[in-house]
Short mmCIF file of C-alpha atoms in Angstrom, two decimals:
data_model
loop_
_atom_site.label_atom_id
_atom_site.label_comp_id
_atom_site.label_asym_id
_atom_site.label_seq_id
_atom_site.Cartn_x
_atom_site.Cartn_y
_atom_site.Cartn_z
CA UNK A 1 0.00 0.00 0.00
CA UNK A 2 1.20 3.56 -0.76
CA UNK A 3 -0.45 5.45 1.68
CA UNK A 4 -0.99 2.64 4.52
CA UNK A 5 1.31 0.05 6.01
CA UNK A 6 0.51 -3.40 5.31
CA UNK A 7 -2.64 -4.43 7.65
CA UNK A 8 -1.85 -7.79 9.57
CA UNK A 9 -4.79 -9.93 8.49
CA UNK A 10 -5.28 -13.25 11.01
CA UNK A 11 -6.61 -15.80 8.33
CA UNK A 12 -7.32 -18.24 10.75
CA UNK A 13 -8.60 -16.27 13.47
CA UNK A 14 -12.10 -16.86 12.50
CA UNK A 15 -12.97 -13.50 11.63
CA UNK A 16 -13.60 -12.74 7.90
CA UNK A 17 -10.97 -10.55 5.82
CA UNK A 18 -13.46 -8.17 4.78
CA UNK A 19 -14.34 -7.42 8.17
CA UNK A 20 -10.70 -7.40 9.71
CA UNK A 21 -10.04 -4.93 6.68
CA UNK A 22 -12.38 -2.24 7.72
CA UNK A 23 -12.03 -2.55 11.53
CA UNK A 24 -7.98 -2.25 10.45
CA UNK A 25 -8.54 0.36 8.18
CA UNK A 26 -11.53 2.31 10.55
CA UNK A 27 -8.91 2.04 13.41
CA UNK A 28 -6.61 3.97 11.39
CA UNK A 29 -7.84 6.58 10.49
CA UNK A 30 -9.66 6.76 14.24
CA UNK A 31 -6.60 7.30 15.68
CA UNK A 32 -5.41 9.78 12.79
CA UNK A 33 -2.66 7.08 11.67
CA UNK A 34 -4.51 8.02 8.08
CA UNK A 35 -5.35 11.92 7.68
CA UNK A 36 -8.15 13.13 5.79
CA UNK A 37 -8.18 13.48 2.23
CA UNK A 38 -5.60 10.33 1.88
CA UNK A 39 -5.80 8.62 -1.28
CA UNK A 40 -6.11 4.77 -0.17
CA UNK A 41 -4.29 2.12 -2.69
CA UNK A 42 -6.47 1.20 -5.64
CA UNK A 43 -8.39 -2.10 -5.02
CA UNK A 44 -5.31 -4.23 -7.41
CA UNK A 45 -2.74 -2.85 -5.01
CA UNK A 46 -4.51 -3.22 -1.86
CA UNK A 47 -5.54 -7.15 -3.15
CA UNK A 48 -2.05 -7.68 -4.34
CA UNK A 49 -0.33 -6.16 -0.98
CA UNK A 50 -2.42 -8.09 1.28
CA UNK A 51 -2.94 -11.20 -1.01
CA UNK A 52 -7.14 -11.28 -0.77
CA UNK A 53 -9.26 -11.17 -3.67
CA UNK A 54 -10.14 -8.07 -5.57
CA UNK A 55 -13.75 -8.47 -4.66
CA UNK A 56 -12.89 -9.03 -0.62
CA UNK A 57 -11.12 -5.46 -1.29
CA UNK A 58 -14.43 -4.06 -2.81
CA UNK A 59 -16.58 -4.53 -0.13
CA UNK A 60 -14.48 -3.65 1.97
CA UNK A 61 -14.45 -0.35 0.94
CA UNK A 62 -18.03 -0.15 0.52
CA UNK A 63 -18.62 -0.97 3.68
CA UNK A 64 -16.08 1.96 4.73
CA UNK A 65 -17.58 4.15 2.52
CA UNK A 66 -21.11 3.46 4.34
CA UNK A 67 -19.43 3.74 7.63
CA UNK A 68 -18.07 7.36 6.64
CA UNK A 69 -14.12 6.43 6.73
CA UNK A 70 -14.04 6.66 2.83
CA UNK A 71 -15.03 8.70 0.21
CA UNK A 72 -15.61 7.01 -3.44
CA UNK A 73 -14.41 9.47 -5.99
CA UNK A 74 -15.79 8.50 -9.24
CA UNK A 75 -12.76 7.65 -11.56
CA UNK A 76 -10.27 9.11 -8.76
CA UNK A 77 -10.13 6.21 -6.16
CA UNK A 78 -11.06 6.20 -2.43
CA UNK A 79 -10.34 8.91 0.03
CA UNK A 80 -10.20 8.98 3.73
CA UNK A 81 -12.94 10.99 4.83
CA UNK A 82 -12.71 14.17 7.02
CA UNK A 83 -14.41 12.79 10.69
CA UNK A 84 -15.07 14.70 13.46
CA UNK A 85 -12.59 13.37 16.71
CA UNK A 86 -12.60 13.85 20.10
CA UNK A 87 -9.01 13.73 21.14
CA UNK A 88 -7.53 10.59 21.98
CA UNK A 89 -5.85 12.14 25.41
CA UNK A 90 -9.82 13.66 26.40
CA UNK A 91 -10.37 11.52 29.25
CA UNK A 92 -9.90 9.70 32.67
CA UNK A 93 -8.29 11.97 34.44
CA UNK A 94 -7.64 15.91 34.22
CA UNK A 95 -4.12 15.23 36.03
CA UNK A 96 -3.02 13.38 32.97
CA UNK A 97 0.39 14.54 31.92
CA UNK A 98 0.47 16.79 29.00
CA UNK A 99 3.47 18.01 26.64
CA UNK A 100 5.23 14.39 26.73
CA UNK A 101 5.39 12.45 23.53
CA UNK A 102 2.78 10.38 24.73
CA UNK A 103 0.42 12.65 26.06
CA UNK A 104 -2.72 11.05 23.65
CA UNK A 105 -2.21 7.57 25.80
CA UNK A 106 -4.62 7.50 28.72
CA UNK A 107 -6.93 5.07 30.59
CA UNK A 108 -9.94 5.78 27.85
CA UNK A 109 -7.55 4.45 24.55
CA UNK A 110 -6.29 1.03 26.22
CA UNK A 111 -9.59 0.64 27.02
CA UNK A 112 -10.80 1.51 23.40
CA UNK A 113 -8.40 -0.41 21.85
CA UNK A 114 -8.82 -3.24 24.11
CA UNK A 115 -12.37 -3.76 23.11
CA UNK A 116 -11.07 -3.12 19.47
CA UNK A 117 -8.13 -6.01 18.91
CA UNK A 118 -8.85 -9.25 17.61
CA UNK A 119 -7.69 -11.85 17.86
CA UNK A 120 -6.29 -11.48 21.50
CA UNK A 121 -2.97 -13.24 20.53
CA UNK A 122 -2.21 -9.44 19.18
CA UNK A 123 -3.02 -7.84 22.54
CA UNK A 124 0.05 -8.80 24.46
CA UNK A 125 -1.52 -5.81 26.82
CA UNK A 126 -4.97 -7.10 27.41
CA UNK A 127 -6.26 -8.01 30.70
CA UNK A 128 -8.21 -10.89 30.01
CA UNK A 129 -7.18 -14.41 29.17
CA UNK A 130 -7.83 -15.84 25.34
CA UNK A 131 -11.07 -17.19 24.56
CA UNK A 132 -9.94 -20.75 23.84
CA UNK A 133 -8.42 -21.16 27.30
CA UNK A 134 -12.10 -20.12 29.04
CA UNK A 135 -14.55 -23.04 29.08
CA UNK A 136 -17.15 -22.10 26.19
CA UNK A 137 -18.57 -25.70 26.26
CA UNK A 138 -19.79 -24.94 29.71
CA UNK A 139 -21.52 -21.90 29.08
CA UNK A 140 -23.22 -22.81 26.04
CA UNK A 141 -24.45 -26.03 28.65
CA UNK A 142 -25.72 -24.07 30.92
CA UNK A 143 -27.71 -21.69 28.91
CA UNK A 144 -29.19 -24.27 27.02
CA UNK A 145 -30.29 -26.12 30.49
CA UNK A 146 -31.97 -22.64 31.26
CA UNK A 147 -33.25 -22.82 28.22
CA UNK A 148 -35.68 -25.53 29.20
CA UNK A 149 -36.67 -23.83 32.20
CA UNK A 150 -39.91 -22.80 32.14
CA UNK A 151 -39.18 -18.75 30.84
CA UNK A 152 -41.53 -16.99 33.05
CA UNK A 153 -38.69 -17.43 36.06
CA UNK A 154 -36.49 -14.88 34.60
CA UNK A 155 -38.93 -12.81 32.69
CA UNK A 156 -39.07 -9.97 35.41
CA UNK A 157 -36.42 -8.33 37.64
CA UNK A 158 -34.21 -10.41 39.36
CA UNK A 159 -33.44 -10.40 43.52
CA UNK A 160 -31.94 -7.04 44.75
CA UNK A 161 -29.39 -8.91 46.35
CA UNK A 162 -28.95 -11.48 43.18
CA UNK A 163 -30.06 -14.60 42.43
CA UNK A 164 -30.09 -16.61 45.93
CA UNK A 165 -29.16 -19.90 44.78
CA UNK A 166 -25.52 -18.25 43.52
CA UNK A 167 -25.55 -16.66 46.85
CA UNK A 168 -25.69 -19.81 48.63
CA UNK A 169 -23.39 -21.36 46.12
CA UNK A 170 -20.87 -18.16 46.93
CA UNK A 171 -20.86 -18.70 50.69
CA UNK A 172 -19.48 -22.16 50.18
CA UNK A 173 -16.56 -21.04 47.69
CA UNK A 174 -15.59 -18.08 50.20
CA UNK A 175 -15.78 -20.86 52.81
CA UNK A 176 -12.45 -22.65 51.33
CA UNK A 177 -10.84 -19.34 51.47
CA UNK A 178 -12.11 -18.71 55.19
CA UNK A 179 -14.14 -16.49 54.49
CA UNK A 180 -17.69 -16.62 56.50
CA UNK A 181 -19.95 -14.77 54.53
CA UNK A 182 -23.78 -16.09 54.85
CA UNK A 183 -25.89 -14.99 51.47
CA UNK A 184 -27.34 -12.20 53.17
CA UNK A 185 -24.42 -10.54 53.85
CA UNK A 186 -23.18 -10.91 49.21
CA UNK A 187 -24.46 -8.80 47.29
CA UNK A 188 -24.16 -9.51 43.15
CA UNK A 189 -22.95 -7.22 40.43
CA UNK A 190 -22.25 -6.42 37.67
CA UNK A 191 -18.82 -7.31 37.78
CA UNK A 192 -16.04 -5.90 40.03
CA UNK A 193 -16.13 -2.94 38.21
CA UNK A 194 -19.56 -1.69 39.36
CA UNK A 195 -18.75 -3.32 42.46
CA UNK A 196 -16.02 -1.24 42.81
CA UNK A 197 -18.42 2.12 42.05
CA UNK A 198 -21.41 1.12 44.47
CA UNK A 199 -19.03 0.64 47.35
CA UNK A 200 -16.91 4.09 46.53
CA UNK A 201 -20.60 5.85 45.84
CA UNK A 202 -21.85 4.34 49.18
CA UNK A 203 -18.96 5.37 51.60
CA UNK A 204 -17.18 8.21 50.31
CA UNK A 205 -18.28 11.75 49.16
CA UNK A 206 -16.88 14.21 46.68
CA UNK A 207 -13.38 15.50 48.63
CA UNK A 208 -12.62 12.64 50.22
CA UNK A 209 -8.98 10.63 49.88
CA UNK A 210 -9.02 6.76 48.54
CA UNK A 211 -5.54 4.88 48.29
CA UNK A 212 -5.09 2.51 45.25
CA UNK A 213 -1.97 0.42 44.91
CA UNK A 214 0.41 2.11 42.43
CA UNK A 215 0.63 0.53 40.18
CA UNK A 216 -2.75 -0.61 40.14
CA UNK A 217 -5.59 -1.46 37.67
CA UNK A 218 -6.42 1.65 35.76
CA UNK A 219 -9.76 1.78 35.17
CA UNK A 220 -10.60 3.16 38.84
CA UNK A 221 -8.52 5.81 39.16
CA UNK A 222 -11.26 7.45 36.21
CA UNK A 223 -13.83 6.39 37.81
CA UNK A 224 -12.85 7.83 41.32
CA UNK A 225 -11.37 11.21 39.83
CA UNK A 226 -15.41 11.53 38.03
CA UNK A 227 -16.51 11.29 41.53
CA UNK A 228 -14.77 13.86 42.83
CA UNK A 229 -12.48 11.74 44.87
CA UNK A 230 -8.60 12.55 45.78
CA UNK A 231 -6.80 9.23 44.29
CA UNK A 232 -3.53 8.69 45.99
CA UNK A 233 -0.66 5.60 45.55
CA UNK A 234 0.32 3.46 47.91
CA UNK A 235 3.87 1.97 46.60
CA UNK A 236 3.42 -2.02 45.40
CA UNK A 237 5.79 -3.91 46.72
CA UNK A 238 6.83 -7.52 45.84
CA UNK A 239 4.91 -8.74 49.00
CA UNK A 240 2.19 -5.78 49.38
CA UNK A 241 2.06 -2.27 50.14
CA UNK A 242 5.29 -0.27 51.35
CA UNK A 243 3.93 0.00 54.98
CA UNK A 244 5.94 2.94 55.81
CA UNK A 245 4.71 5.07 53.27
CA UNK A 246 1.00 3.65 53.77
CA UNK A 247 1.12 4.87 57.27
CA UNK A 248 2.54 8.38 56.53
CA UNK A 249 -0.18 8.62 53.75
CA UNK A 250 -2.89 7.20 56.11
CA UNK A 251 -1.93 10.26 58.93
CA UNK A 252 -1.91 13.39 56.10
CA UNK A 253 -4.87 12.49 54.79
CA UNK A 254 -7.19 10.15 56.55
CA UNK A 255 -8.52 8.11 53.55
CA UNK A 256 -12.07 6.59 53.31
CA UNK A 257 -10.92 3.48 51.10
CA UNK A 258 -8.03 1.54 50.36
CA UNK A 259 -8.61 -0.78 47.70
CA UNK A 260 -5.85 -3.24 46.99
CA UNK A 261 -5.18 -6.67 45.20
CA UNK A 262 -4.28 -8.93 48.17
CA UNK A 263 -3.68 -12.21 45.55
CA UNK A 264 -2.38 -12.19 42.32
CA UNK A 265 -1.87 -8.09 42.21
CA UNK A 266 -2.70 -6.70 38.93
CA UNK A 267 -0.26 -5.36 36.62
CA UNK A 268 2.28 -7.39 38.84
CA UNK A 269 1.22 -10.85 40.01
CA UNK A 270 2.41 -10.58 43.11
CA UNK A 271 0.81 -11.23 46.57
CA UNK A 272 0.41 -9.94 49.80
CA UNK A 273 2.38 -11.90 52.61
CA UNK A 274 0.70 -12.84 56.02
CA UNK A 275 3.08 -10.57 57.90
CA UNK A 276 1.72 -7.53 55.98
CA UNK A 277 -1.78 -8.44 55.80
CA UNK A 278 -1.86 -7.87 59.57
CA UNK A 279 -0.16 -4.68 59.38
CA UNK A 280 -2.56 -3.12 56.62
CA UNK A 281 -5.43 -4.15 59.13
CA UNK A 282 -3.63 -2.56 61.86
CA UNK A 283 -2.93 0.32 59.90
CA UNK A 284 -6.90 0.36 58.65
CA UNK A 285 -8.25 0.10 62.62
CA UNK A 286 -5.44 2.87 63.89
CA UNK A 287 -6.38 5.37 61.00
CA UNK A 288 -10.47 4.44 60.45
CA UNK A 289 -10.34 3.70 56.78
CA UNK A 290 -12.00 0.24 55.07
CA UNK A 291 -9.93 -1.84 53.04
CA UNK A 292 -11.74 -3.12 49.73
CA UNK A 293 -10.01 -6.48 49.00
CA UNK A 294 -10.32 -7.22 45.15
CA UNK A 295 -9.58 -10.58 44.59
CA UNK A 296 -10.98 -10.71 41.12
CA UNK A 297 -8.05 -13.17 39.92
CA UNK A 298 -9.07 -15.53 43.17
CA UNK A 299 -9.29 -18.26 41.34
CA UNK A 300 -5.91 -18.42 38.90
CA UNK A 301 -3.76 -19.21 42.47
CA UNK A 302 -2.73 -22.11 43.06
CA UNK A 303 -3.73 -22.01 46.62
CA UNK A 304 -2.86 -21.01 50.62
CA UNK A 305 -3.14 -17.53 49.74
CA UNK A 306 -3.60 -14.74 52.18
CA UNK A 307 -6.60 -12.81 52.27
CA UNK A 308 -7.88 -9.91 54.43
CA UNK A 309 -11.13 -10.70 54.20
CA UNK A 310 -10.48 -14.19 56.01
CA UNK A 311 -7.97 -12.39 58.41
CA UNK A 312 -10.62 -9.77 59.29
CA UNK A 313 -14.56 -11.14 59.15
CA UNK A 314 -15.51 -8.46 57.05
CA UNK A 315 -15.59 -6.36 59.84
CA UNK A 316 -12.68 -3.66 58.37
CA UNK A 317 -12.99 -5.24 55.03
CA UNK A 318 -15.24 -5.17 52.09
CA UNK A 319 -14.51 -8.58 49.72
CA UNK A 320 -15.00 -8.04 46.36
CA UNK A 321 -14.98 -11.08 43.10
CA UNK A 322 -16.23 -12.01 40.41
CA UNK A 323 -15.34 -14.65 37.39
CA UNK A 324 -14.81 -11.86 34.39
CA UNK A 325 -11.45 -13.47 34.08
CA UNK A 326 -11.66 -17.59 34.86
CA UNK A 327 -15.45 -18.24 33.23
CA UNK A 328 -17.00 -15.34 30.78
CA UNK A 329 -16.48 -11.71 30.66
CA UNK A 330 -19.58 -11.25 29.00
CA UNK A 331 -21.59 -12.73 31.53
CA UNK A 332 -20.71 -9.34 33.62
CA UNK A 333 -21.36 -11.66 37.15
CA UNK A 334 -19.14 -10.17 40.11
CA UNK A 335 -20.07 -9.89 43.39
CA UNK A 336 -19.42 -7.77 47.37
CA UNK A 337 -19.31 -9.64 50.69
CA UNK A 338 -19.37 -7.77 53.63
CA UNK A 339 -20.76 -7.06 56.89
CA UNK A 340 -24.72 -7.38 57.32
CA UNK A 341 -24.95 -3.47 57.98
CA UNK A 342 -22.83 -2.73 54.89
CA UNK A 343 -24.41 -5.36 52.83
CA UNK A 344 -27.56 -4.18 52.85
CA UNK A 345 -26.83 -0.37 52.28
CA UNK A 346 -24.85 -1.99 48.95
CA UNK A 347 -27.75 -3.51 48.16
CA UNK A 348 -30.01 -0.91 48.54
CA UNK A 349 -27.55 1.57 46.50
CA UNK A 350 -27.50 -1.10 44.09
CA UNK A 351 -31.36 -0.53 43.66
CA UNK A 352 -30.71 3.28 43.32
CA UNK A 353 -28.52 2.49 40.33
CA UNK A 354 -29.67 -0.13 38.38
CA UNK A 355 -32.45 -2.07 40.15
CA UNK A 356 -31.19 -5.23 39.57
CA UNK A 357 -28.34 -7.77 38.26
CA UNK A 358 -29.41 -9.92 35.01
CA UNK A 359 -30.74 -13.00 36.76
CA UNK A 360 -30.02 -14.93 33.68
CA UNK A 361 -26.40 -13.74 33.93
CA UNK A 362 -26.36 -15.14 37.83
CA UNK A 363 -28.30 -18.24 36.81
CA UNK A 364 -25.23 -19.46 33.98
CA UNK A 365 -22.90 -18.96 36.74
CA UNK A 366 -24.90 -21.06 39.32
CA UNK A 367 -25.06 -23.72 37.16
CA UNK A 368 -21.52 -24.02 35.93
CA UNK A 369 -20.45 -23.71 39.54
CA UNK A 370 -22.92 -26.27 40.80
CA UNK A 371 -22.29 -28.77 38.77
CA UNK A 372 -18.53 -29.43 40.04
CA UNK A 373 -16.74 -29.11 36.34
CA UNK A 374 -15.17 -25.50 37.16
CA UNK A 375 -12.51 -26.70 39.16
CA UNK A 376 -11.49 -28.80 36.35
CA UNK A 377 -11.45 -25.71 34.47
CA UNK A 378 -9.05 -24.02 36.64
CA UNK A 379 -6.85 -27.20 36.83
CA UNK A 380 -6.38 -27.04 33.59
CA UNK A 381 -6.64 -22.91 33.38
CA UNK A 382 -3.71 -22.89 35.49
CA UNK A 383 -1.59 -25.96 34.33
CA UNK A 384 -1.54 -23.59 30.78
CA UNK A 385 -0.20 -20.39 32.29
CA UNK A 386 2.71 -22.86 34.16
CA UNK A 387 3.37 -24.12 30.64
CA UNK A 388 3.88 -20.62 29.28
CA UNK A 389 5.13 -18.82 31.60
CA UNK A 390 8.65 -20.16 31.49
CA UNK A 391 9.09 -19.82 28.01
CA UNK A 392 7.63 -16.58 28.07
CA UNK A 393 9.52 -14.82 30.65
CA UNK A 394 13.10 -16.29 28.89
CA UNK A 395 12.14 -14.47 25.42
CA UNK A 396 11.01 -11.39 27.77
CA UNK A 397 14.64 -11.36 29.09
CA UNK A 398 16.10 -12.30 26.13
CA UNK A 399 15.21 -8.96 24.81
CA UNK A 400 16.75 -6.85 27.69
CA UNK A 401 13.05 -6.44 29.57
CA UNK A 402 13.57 -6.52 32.99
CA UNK A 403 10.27 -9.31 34.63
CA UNK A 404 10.07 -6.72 38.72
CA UNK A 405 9.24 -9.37 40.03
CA UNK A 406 9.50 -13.09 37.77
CA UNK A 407 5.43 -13.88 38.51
CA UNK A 408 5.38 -17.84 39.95
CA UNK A 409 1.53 -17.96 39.08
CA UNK A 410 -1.06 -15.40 37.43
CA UNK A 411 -1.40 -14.40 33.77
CA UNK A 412 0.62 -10.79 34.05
CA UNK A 413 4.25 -10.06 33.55
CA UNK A 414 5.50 -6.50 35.00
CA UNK A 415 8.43 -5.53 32.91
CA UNK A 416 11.04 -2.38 32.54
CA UNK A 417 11.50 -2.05 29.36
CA UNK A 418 14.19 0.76 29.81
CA UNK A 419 12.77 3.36 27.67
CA UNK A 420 9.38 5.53 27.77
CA UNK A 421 6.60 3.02 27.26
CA UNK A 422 3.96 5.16 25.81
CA UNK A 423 6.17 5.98 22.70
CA UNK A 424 6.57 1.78 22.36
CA UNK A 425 2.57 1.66 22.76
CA UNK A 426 2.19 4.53 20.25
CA UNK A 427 4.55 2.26 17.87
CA UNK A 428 3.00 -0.84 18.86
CA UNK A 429 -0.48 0.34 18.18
CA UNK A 430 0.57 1.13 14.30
CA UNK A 431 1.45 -2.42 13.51
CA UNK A 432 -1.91 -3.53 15.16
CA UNK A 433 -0.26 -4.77 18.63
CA UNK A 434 -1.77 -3.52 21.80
CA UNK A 435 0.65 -2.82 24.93
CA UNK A 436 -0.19 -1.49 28.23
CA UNK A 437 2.59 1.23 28.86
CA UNK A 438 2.88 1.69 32.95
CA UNK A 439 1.95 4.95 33.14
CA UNK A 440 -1.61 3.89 32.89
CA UNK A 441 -1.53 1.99 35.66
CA UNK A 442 -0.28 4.67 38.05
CA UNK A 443 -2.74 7.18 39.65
CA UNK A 444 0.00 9.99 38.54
CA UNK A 445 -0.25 9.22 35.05
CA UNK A 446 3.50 9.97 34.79
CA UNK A 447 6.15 8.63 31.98
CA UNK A 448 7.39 5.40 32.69
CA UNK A 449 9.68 2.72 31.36
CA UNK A 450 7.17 0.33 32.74
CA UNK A 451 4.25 -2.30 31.45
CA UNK A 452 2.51 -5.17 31.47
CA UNK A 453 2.65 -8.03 29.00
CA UNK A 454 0.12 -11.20 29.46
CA UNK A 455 1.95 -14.03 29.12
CA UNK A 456 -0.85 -16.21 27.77
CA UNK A 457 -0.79 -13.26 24.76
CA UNK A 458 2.35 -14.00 24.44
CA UNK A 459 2.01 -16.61 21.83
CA UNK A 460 2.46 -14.99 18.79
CA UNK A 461 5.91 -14.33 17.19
CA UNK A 462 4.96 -10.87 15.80
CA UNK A 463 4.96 -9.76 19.33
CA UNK A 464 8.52 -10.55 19.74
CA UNK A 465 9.58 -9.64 16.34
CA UNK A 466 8.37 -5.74 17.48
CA UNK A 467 9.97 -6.06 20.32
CA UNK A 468 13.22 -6.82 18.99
CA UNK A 469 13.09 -3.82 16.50
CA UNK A 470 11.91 -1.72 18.45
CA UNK A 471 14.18 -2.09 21.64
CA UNK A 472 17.29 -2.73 19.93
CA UNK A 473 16.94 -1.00 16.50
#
């Protein structure tokens, strides 16, 4: 192509050519990799360059045409089409740094492009784990068995609280993990995510502090700032928080919240020790603030784990899960334990928000977990990370990135790469490859040599092909 680099069509990915053509070609000129009035190769070239069939290449275009990306100029060609944007850097968080060559990365375009990359073998930066390694088979079961149920049980609005039978279900998985939490005292959501935003909208108001880890998951610190909240780090350690500076942070500014990963931390797959669990509680009963315990990668550990939850009754602690990234995350099922008190004002703000949870949503999940195959699942979830992982993290350091820490379980992979990782996730993103650069996963926002690769997206040699030019060219 003369006015586009070659697109990197997946011919066995599933997805037609035509389509991966103009969701290529639309994300282009989305994020202003193609500028307006740019004259897109003739329909021979572009069939030649990307070896598909002149007629593939047609409607293609037609379709981008219809879309508004192209312009058909009779006898002239196709033209990319003048769009109105919003900018790429308009988003999570006003403190976002600007002036830095990769001020237009934010929380908003991983996300975006997240949702956008297909097949996930070219998302080394997702979050989620690829399709073929969740258990499909068992999905497609279960809605089928609700399928012969008479209808008119999930024709209205489900249970404030969620369907009771998961709830039930739930208190005797949070048993193995010590957890006493009776199905009064869960609540179900719609995934940790809006678990996350009941309990913040519940217990905090606009002003007040809430500690994240840092790093940290990224799409909270949005979702906090939007609320008017004052997001401060907490330093991640390689067994939890830096207690030092979590206590001087806890005295200036008397948080509401802290919300930490205790298992399997998130971008670093690390986990919090015994010796520190106590001290964070300690720390949480001295200064007055809860501790929300999201343990949404529960079930990808191997086992013995610490968690505060268990260490505390859900008496400082407000346990939050959900199966987004072992079983579906369409089926949007998460969940809050906590105390009875707490529970039911969750519940109740739940109501004020969205009524209720899909009960067919909670119903799938009851069944797949009742009927004793899921731990199979995980067996064999689990078993395929420990076969990758290895391999993975020797072509990591093969390339000069630095693993802070080497992960012994989980799917993520925290790596310096030694130079400003928004510029490689800038680069990244215009050969189709998706990378999460660290400074999204700080509250701060700031440049960093940092990210996180997913070492079951790790698969494909394109990846490390990038890598290579790009870190040593």
């Amino acid at each position: 192509m003369t006015n586009t680099p070659v697109l990197s069509l997946a011919r066995d990915s599933g997805e037609a050519l035509a389509d991966q053509i103009v969701r290529l070609v639309a994300a282009r000129i989305d994020e202003r990799l193609l500028r307006p009035g740019a004259r897109m190769p003739s329909i021979r070239q572009f069939a030649a360059s990307h070896g598909v069939s002149p007629f593939t290449v047609v409607a293609s275009y037609d379709r981008l045409v219809a879309q508004g990306y192209l312009d058909s100029r009779r006898g002239a060609g196709f033209f990319v089409r003048g769009r109105a944007h919003a900018p790429i850097g308009a988003g999570a968080m006003e403190a976002a740094p600007t002036g830095s060559a990769g001020a237009s990365l934010d929380v908003a375009w991983l996300i975006r492009n997240m949702f956008r990359q297909s097949p996930l073998q070219h998302s080394p930066g997702a979050g989620v784990l690829p399709a073929d390694w969740l258990d499909g088979p068992a999905v497609a079961r279960a809605l089928a068995s609700l399928s012969r149920q008479n209808s008119a049980a999930f024709l209205g609005y489900g249970a404030p609280q969620g369907f009771l039978l998961l709830r039930q279900q739930l208190q005797r998985k949070l048993a193995e993990f010590e957890i006493g939490a009776p199905p009064e005292q869960i609540v179900m959501t719609l995934g940790v995510s809006q678990a996350l935003d009941l309990v913040a909208r519940e217990f905090c108001r606009p002003g007040d502090t809430v500690f994240v880890d840092d790093p940290a998951w990224f799409l909270m610190f949005g979702s906090f700032a939007a609320m008017g909240l004052n997001v401060v780090g907490v330093r991640r350690l390689g067994d939890g928080p830096d207690l030092e500076q979590l206590a001087e942070l806890a005295a200036r500014y008397q948080p509401r919240l802290y919300v930490i990963n205790s298992v399997l931390h998130n971008p670093t797959s690390t986990s919090l020790s015994a010796a520190k669990a106590f001290q964070v509680l300690r720390l949480a009963e001295q200064h007055g603030f809860t501790v929300v315990e999201d343990d949404i990668y529960a079930d990808l550990h191997p086992g013995n784990a610490t968690r505060l939850a268990a260490l505390d009754g859900l008496r400082q602690v407000i346990y939050l899960g959900g199966f987004s990234k072992s079983m579906a995350p369409n089926l949007r099922v998460g969940f809050i334990a906590a105390s009875s008190e707490r529970a039911q004002r969750l519940a109740d703000r739940k109501m004020l928000a969205t009524l209720t949870t899909s009960d067919i949503g909670e119903r799938v999940v009851y069944k797949i977990l009742s009927d004793g195959l899921y731990r199979k699942h995980l067996d064999r979830v689990r078993s395929r990370l420990d076969a990758v992982r290895p391999k993975a993290l020797r072509q990591i350091e093969a390339l000069g990135l630095r693993p802070e820490p080497a992960p012994a379980s989980g799917m993520f992979v925290w790596v310096d790469a030694g130079c400003d990782t928004n510029e490689l996730a800038a680069r990244a993103m215009r050969e189709d490859l998706l990378l999460a650069p660290g400074s999204l996963f700080s509250p701060s926002q700031l440049p960093s040599t940092r990210m996180r690769l997913n070492v079951a997206a790790l698969q494909d040699p394109a990846t490390f092909r990038f890598l290579e030019r790009a870190l040593t060219g």
